[in-house]
JSON list of C-alpha atoms in Angstrom, two decimals:
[
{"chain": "A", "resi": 1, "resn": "UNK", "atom": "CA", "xyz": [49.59, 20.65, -223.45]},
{"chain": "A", "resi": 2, "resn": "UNK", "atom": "CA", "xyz": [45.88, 20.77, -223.69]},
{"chain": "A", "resi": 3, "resn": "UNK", "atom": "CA", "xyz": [44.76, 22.02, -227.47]},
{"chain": "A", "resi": 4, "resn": "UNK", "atom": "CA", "xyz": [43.13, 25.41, -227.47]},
{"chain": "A", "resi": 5, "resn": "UNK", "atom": "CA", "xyz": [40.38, 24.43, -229.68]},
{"chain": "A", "resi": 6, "resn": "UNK", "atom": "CA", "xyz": [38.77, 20.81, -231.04]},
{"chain": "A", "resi": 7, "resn": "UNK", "atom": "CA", "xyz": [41.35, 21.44, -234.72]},
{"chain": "A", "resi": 8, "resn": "UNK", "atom": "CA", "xyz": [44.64, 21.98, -233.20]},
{"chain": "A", "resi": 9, "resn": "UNK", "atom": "CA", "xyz": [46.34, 18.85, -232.13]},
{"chain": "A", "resi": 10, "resn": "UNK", "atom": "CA", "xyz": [47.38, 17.83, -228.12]},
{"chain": "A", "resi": 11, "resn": "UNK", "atom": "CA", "xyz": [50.96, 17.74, -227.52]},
{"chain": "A", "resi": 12, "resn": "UNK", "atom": "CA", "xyz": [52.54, 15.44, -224.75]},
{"chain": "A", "resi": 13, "resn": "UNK", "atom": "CA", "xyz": [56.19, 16.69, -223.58]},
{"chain": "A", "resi": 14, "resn": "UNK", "atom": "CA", "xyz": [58.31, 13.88, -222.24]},
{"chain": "A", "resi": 15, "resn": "UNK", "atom": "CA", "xyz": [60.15, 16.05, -219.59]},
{"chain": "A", "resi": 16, "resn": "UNK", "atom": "CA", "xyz": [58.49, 19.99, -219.42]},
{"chain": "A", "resi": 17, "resn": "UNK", "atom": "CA", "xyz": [60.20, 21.88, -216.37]},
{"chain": "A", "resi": 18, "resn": "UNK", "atom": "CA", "xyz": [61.16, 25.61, -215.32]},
{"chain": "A", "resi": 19, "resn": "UNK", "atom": "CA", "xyz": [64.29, 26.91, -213.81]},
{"chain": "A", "resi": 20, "resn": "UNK", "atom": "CA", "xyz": [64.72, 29.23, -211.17]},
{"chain": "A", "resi": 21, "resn": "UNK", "atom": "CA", "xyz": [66.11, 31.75, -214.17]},
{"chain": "A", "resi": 22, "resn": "UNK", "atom": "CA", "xyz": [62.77, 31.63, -215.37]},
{"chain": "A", "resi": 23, "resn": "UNK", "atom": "CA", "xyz": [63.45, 29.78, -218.72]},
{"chain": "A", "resi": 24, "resn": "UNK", "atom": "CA", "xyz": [61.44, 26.73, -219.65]},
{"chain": "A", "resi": 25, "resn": "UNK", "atom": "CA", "xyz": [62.96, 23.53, -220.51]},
{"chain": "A", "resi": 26, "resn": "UNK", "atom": "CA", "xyz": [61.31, 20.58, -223.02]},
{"chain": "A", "resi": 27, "resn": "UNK", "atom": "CA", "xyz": [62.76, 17.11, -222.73]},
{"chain": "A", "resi": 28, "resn": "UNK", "atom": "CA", "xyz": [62.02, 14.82, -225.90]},
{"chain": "A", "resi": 29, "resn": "UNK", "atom": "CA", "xyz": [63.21, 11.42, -225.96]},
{"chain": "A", "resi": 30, "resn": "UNK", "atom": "CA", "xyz": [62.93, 9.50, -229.02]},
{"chain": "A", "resi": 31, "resn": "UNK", "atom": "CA", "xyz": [64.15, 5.70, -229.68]},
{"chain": "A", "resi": 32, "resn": "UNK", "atom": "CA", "xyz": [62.27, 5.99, -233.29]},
{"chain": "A", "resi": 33, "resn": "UNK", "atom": "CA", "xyz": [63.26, 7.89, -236.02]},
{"chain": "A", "resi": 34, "resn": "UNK", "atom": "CA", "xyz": [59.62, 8.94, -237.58]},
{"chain": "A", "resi": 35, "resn": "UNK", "atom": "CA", "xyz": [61.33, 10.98, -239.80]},
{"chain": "A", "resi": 36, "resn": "UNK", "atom": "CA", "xyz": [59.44, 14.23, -238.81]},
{"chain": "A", "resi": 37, "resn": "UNK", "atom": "CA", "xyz": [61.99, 15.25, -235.63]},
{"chain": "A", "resi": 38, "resn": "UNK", "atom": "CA", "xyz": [62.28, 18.63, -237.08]},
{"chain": "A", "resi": 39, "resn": "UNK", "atom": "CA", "xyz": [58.94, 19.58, -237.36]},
{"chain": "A", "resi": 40, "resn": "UNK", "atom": "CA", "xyz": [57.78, 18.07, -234.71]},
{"chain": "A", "resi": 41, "resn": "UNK", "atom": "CA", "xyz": [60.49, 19.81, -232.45]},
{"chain": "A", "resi": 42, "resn": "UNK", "atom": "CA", "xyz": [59.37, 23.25, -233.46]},
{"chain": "A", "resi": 43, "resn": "UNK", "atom": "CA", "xyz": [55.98, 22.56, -232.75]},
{"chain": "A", "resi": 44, "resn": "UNK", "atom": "CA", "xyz": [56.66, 21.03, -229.01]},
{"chain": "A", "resi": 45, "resn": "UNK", "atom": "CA", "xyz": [58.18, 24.67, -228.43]},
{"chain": "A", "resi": 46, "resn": "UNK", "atom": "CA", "xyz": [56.29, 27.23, -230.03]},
{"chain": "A", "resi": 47, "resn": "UNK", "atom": "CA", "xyz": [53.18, 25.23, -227.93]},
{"chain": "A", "resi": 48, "resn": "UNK", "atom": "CA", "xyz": [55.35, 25.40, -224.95]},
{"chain": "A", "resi": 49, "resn": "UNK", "atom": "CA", "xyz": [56.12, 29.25, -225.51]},
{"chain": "A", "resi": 50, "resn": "UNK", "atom": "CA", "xyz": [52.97, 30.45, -226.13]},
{"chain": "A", "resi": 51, "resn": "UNK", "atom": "CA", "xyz": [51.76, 28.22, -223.44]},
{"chain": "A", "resi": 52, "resn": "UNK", "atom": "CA", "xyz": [52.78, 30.80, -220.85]},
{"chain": "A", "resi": 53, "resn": "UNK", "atom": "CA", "xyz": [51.34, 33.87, -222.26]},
{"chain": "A", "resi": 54, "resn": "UNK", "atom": "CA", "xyz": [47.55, 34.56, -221.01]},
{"chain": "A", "resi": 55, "resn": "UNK", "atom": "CA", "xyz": [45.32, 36.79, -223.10]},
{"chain": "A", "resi": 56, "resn": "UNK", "atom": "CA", "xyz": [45.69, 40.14, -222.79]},
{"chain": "A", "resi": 57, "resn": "UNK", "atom": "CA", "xyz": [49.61, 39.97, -221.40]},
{"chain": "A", "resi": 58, "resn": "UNK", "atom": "CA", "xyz": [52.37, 42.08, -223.11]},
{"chain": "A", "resi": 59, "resn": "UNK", "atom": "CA", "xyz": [54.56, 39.86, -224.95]},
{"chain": "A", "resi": 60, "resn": "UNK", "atom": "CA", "xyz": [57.40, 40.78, -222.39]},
{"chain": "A", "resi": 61, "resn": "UNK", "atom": "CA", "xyz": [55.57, 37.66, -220.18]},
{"chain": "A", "resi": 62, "resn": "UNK", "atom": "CA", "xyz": [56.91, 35.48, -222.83]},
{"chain": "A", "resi": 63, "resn": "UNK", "atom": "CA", "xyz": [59.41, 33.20, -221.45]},
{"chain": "A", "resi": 64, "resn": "UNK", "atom": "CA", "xyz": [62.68, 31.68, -223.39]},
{"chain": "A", "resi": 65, "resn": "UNK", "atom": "CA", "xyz": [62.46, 27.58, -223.63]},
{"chain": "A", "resi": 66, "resn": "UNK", "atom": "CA", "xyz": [64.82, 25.24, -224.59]},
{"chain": "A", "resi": 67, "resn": "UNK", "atom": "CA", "xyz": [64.29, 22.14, -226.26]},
{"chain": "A", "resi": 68, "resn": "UNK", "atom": "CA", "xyz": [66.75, 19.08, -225.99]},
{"chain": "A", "resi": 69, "resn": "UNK", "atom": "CA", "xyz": [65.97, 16.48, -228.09]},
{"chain": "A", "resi": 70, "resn": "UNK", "atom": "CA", "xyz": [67.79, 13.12, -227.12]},
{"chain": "A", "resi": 71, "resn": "UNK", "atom": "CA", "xyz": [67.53, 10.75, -229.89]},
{"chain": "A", "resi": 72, "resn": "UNK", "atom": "CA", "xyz": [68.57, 6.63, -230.25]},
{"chain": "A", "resi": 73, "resn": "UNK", "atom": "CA", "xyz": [69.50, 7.39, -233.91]},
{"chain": "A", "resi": 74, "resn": "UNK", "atom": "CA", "xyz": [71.45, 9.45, -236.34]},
{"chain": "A", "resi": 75, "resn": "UNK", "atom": "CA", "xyz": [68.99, 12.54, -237.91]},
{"chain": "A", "resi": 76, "resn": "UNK", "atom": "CA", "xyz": [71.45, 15.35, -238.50]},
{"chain": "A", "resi": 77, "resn": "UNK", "atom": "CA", "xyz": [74.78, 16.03, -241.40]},
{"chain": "A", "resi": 78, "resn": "UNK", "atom": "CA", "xyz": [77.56, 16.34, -238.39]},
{"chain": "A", "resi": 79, "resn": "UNK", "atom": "CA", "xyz": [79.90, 14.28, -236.86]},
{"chain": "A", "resi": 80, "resn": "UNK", "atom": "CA", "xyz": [79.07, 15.94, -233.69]},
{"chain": "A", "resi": 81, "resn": "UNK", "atom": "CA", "xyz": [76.79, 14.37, -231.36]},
{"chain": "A", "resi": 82, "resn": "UNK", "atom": "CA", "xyz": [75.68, 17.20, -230.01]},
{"chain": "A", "resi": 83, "resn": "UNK", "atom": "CA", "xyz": [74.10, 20.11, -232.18]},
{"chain": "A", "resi": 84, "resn": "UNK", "atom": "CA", "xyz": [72.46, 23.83, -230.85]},
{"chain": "A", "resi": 85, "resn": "UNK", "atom": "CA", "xyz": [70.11, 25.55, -233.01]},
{"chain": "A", "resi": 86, "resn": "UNK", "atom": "CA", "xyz": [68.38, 28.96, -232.84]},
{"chain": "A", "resi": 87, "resn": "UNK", "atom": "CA", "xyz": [67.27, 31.88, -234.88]},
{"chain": "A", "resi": 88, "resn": "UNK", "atom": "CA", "xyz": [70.00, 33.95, -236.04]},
{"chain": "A", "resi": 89, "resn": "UNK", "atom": "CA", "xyz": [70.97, 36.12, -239.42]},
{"chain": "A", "resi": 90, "resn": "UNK", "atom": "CA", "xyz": [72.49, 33.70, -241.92]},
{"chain": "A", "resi": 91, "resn": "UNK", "atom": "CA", "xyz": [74.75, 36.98, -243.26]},
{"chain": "A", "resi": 92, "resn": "UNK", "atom": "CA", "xyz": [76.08, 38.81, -240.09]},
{"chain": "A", "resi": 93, "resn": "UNK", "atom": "CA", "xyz": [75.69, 35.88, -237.94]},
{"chain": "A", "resi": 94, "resn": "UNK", "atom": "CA", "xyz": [73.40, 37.98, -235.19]},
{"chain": "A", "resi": 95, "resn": "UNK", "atom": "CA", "xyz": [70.88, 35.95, -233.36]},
{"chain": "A", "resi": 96, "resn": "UNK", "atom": "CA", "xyz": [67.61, 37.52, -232.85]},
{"chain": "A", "resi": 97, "resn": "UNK", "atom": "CA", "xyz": [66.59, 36.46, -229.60]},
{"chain": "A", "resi": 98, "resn": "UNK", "atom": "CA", "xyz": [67.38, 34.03, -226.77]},
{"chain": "A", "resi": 99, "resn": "UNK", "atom": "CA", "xyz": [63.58, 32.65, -226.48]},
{"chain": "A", "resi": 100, "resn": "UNK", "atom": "CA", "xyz": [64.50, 30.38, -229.22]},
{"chain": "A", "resi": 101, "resn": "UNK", "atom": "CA", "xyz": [67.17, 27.22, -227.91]},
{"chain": "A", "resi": 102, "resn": "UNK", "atom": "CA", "xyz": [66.91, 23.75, -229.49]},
{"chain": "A", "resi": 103, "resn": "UNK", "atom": "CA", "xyz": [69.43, 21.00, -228.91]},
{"chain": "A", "resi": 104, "resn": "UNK", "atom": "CA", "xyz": [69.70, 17.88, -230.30]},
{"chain": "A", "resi": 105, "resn": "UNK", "atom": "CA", "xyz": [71.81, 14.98, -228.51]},
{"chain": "A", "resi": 106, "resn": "UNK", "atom": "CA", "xyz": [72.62, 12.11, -230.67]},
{"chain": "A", "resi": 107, "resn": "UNK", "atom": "CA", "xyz": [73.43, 9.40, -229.02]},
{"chain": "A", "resi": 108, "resn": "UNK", "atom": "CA", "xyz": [74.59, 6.39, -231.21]},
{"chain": "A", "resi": 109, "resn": "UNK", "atom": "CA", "xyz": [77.18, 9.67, -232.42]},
{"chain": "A", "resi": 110, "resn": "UNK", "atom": "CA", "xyz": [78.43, 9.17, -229.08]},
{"chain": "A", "resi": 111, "resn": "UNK", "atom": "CA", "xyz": [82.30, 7.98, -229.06]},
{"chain": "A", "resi": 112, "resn": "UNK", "atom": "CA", "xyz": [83.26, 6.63, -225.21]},
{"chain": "A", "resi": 113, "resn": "UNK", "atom": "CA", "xyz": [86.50, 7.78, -223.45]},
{"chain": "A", "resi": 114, "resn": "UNK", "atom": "CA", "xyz": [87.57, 7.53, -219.81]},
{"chain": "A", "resi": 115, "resn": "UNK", "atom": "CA", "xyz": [85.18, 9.15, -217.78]},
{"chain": "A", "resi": 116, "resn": "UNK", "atom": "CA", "xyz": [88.05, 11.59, -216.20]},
{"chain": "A", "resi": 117, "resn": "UNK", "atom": "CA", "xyz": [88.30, 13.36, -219.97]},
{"chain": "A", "resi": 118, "resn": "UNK", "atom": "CA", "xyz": [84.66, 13.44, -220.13]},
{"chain": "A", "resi": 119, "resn": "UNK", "atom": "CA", "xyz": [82.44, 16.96, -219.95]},
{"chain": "A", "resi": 120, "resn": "UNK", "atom": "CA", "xyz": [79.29, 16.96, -217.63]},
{"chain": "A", "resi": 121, "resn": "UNK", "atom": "CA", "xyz": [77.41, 16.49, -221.09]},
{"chain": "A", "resi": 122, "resn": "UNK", "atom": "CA", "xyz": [79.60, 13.79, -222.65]},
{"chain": "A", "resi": 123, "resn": "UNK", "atom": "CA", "xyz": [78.95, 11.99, -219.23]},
{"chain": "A", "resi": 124, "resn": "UNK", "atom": "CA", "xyz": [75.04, 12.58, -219.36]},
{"chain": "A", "resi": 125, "resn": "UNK", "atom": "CA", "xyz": [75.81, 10.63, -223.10]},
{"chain": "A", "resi": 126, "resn": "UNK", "atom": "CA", "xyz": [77.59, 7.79, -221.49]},
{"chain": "A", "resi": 127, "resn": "UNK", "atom": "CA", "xyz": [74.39, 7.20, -219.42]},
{"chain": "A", "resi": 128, "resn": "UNK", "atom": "CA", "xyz": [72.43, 7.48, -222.23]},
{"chain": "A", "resi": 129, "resn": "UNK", "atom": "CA", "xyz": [74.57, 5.33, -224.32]},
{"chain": "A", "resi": 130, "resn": "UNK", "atom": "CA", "xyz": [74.64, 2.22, -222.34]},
{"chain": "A", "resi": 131, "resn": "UNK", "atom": "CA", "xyz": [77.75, 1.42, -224.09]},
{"chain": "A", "resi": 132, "resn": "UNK", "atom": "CA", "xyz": [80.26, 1.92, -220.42]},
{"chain": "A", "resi": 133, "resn": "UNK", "atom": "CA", "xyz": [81.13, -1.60, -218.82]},
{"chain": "A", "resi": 134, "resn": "UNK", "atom": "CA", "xyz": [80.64, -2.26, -215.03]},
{"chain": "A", "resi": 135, "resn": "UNK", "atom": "CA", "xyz": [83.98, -0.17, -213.96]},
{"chain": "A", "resi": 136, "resn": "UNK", "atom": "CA", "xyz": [83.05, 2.83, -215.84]},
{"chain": "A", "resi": 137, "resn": "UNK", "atom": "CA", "xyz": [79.59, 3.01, -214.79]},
{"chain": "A", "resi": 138, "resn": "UNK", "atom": "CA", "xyz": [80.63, 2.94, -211.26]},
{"chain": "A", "resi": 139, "resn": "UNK", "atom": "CA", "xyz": [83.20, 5.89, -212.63]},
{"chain": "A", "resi": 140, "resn": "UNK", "atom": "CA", "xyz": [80.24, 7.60, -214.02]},
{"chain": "A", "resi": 141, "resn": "UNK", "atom": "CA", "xyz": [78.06, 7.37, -210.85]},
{"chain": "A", "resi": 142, "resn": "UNK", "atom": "CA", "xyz": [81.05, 8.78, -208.43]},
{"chain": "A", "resi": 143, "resn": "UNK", "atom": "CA", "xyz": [81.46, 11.54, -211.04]},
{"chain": "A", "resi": 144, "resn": "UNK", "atom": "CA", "xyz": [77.81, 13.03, -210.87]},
{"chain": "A", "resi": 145, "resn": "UNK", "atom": "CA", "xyz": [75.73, 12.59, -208.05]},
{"chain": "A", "resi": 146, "resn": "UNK", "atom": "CA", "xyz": [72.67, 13.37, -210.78]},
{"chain": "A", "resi": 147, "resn": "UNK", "atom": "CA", "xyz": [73.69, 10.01, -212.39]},
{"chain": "A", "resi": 148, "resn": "UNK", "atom": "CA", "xyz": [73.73, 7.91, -209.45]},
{"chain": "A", "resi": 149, "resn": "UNK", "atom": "CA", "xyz": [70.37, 9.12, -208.83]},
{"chain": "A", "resi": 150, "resn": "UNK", "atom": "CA", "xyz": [69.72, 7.95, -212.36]},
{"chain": "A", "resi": 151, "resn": "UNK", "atom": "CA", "xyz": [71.36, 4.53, -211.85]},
{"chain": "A", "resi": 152, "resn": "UNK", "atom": "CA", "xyz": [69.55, 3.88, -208.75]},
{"chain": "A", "resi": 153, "resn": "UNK", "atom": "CA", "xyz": [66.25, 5.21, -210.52]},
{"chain": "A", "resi": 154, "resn": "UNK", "atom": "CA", "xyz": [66.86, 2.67, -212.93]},
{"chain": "A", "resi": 155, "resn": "UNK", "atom": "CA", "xyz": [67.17, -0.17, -211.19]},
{"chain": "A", "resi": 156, "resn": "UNK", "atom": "CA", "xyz": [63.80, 0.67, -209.31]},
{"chain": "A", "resi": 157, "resn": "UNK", "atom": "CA", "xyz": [62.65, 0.44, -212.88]},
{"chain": "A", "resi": 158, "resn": "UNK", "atom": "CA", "xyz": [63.72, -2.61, -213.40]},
{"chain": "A", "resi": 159, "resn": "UNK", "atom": "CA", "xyz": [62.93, -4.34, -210.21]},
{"chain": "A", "resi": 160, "resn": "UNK", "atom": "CA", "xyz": [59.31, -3.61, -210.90]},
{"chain": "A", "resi": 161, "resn": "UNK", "atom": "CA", "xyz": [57.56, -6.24, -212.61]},
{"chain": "A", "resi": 162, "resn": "UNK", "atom": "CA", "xyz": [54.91, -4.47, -214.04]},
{"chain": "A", "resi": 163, "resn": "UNK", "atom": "CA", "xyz": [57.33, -1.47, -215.09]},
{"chain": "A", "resi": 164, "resn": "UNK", "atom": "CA", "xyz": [59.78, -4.30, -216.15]},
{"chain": "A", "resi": 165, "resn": "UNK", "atom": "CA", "xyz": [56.74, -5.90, -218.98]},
{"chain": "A", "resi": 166, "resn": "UNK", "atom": "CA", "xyz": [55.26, -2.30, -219.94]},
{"chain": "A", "resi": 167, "resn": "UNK", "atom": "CA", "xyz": [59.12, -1.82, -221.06]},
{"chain": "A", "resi": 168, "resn": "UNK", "atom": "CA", "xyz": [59.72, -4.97, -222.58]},
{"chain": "A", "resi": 169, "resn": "UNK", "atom": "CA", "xyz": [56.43, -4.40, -224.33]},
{"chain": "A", "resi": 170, "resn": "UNK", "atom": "CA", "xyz": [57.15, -1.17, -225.60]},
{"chain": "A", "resi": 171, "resn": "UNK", "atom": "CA", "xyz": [60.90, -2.72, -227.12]},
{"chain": "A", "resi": 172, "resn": "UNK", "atom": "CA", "xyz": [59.72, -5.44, -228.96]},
{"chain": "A", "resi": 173, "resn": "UNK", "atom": "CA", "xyz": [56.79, -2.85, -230.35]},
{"chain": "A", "resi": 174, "resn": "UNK", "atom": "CA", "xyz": [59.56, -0.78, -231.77]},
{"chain": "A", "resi": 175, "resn": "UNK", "atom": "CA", "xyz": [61.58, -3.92, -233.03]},
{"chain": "A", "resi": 176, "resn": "UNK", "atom": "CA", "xyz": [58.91, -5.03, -234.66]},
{"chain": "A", "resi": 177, "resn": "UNK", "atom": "CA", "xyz": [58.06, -1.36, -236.08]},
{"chain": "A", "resi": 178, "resn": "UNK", "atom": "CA", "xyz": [61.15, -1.61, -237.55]},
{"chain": "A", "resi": 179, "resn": "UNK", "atom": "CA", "xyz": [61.89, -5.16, -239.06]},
{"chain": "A", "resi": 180, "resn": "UNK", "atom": "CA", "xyz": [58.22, -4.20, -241.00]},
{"chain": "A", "resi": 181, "resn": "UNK", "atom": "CA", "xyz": [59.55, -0.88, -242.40]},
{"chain": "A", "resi": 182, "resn": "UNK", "atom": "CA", "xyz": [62.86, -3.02, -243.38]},
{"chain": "A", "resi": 183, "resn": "UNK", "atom": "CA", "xyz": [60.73, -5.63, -244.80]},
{"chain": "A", "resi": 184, "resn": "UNK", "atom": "CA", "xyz": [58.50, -3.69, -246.44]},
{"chain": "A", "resi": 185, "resn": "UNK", "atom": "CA", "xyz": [61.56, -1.53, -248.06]},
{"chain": "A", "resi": 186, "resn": "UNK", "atom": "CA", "xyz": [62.89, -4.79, -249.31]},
{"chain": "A", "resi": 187, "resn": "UNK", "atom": "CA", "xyz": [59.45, -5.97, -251.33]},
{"chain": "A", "resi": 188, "resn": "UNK", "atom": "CA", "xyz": [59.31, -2.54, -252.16]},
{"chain": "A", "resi": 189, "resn": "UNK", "atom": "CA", "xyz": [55.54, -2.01, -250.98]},
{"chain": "A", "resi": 190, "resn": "UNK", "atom": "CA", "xyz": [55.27, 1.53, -251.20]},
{"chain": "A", "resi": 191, "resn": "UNK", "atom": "CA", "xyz": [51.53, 0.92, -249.67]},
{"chain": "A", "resi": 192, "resn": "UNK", "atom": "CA", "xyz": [52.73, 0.14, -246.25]},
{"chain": "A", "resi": 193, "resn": "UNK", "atom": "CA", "xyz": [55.05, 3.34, -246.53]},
{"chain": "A", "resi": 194, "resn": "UNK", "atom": "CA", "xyz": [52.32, 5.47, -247.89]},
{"chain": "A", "resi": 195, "resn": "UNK", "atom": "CA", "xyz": [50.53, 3.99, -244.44]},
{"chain": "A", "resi": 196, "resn": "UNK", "atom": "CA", "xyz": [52.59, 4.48, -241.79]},
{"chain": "A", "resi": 197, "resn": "UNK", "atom": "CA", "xyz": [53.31, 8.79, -243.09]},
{"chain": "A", "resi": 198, "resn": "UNK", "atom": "CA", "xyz": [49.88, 8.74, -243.26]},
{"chain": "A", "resi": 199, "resn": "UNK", "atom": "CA", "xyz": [49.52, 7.75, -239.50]},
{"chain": "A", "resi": 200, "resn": "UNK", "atom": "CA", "xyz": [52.55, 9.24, -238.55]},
{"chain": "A", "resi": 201, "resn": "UNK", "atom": "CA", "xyz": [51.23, 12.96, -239.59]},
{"chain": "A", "resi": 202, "resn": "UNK", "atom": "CA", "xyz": [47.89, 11.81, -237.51]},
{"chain": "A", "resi": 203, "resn": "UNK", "atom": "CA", "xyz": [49.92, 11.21, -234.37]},
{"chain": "A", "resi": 204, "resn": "UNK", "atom": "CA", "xyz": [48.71, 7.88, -233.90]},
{"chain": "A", "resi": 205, "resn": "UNK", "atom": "CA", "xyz": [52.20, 6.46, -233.31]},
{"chain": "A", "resi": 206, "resn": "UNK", "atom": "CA", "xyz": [50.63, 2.89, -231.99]},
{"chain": "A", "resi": 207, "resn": "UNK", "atom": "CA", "xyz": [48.62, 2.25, -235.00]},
{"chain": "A", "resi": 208, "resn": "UNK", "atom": "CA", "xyz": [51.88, 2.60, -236.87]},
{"chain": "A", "resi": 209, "resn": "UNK", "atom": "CA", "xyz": [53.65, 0.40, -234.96]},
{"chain": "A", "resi": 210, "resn": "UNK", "atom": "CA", "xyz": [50.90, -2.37, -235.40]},
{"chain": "A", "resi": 211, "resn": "UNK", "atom": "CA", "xyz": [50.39, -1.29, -238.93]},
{"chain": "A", "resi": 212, "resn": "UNK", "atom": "CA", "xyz": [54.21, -2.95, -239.06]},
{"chain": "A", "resi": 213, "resn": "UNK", "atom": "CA", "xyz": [53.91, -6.36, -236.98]},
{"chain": "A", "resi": 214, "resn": "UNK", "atom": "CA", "xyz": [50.24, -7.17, -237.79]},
{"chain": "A", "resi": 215, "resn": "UNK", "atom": "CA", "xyz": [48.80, -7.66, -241.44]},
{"chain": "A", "resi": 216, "resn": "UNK", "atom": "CA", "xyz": [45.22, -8.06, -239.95]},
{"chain": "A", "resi": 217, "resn": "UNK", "atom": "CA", "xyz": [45.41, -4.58, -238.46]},
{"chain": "A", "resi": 218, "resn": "UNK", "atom": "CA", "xyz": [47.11, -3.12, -241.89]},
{"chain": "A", "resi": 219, "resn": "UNK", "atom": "CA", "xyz": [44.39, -4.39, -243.63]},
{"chain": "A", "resi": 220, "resn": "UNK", "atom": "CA", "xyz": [42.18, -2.33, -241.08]},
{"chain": "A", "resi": 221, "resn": "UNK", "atom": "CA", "xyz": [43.55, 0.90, -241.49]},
{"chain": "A", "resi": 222, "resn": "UNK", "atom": "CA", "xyz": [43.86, 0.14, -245.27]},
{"chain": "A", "resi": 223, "resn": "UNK", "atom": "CA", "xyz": [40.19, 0.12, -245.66]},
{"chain": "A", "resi": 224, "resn": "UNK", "atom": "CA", "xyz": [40.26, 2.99, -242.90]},
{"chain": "A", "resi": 225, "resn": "UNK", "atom": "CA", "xyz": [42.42, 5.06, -244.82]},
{"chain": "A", "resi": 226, "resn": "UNK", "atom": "CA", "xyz": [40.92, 4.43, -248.53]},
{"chain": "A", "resi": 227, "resn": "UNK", "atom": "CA", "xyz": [44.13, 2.22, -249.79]},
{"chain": "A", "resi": 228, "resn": "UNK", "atom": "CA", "xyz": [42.78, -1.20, -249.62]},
{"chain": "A", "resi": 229, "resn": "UNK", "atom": "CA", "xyz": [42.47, -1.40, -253.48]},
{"chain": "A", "resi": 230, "resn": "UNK", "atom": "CA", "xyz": [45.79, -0.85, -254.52]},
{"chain": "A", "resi": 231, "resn": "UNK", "atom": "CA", "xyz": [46.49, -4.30, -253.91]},
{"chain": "A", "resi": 232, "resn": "UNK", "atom": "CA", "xyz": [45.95, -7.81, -252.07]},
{"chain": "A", "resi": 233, "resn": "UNK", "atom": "CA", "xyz": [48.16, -6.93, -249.36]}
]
């Protein structure tokens, strides 16, 4: 979504689609937990909403969206791995409209079963999961035709080598994002924290990740950032 001016921020949807109802649908797929899901989910829609409505339409153009947010961590209090939010009275319980949908699939919440108890969305979790063995994913693919068309998109994927490295890349980026936030937690650098919230609320997500694996690049953004003199990190 291209920013309306050179001070708001450009927003890139993972999935953005429309139905034949009319609604439009945002597909977020995180593997990271940045710790700013929430936030960061409300913006994606309100720019998607208002992304519809061209100056000097009623506000009857506006469109509902939905937002599904399927995450490779744990971010919310229930057991549930599935969780709908929307705007609603917190006394009588009334919901004020239907533009506003957000759901939020959990994945590692995800507990397997045979795929014959399954819902269509607790199967959409087993593909997500990974976690089904070689008998249930052929289960799984006989179930949906959707997820066969997955399966088989997937091993396209795979069987491209240059797809195959850009995803490799991109895995070992994230490990690495994460054994320097556990490392860092452990020293107790609250620098390298301090850091990565700083680039985090900047959107530059790769700098973070580098800010992790490579000291020569933390130093960089230390100095970029004004907080190369708290220490000789």
């Amino acid at each position: 979504m291209i920013p309306q001016s050179e001070e708001e921020k450009l927003s890139r949807l993972d999935v953005a689609c429309e139905l034949d109802t009319g609604e439009l649908i945002d597909v977020e797929v995180q593997v990271v937990n940045y710790n700013n899901m929430q936030r960061r989910t409300l913006y994606y829609w309100s720019g998607l909403y208002l992304s519809r409505l061209a100056k000097g339409q009623n506000y009857r153009s506006l469109r509902s969206v939905i937002t599904i947010n399927i995450l490779a961590f744990k971010l919310l209090p229930q057991e549930d791995p599935h969780a709908e939010y929307c705007v609603y009275n917190p006394k009588t319980g009334d919901r004020l409209s239907d533009d506003l949908e957000i759901h939020f699939l959990e994945i590692p919440k995800f507990i397997n079963k045979p795929v014959k108890n399954m819902t269509k969305m607790e199967r959409w979790m087993a593909y997500f999961s990974g976690k089904l063995d070689a008998k249930g994913k052929e289960e799984l693919a006989m179930s949906e035709a959707a997820i066969n068309s997955a399966y088989d998109a997937t091993m396209a994927f795979f069987q491209a080598p240059e797809e195959r490295l850009k995803y490799l890349n991109r895995q070992m980026a994230i490990m690495d994002y994460n054994s320097g936030l556990e490392s860092a937690e452990e020293r107790g650098e609250e620098k390298l924290g301090k850091l990565i919230g700083m680039l985090r609320e900047a959107g530059r997500v790769e700098d973070a990740f580098e800010a992790a694996a490579n000291p020569e690049r933390r130093r960089e953004l230390y100095r970029e950032f004004g907080l190369e003199n708290n220490d000789n990190e």
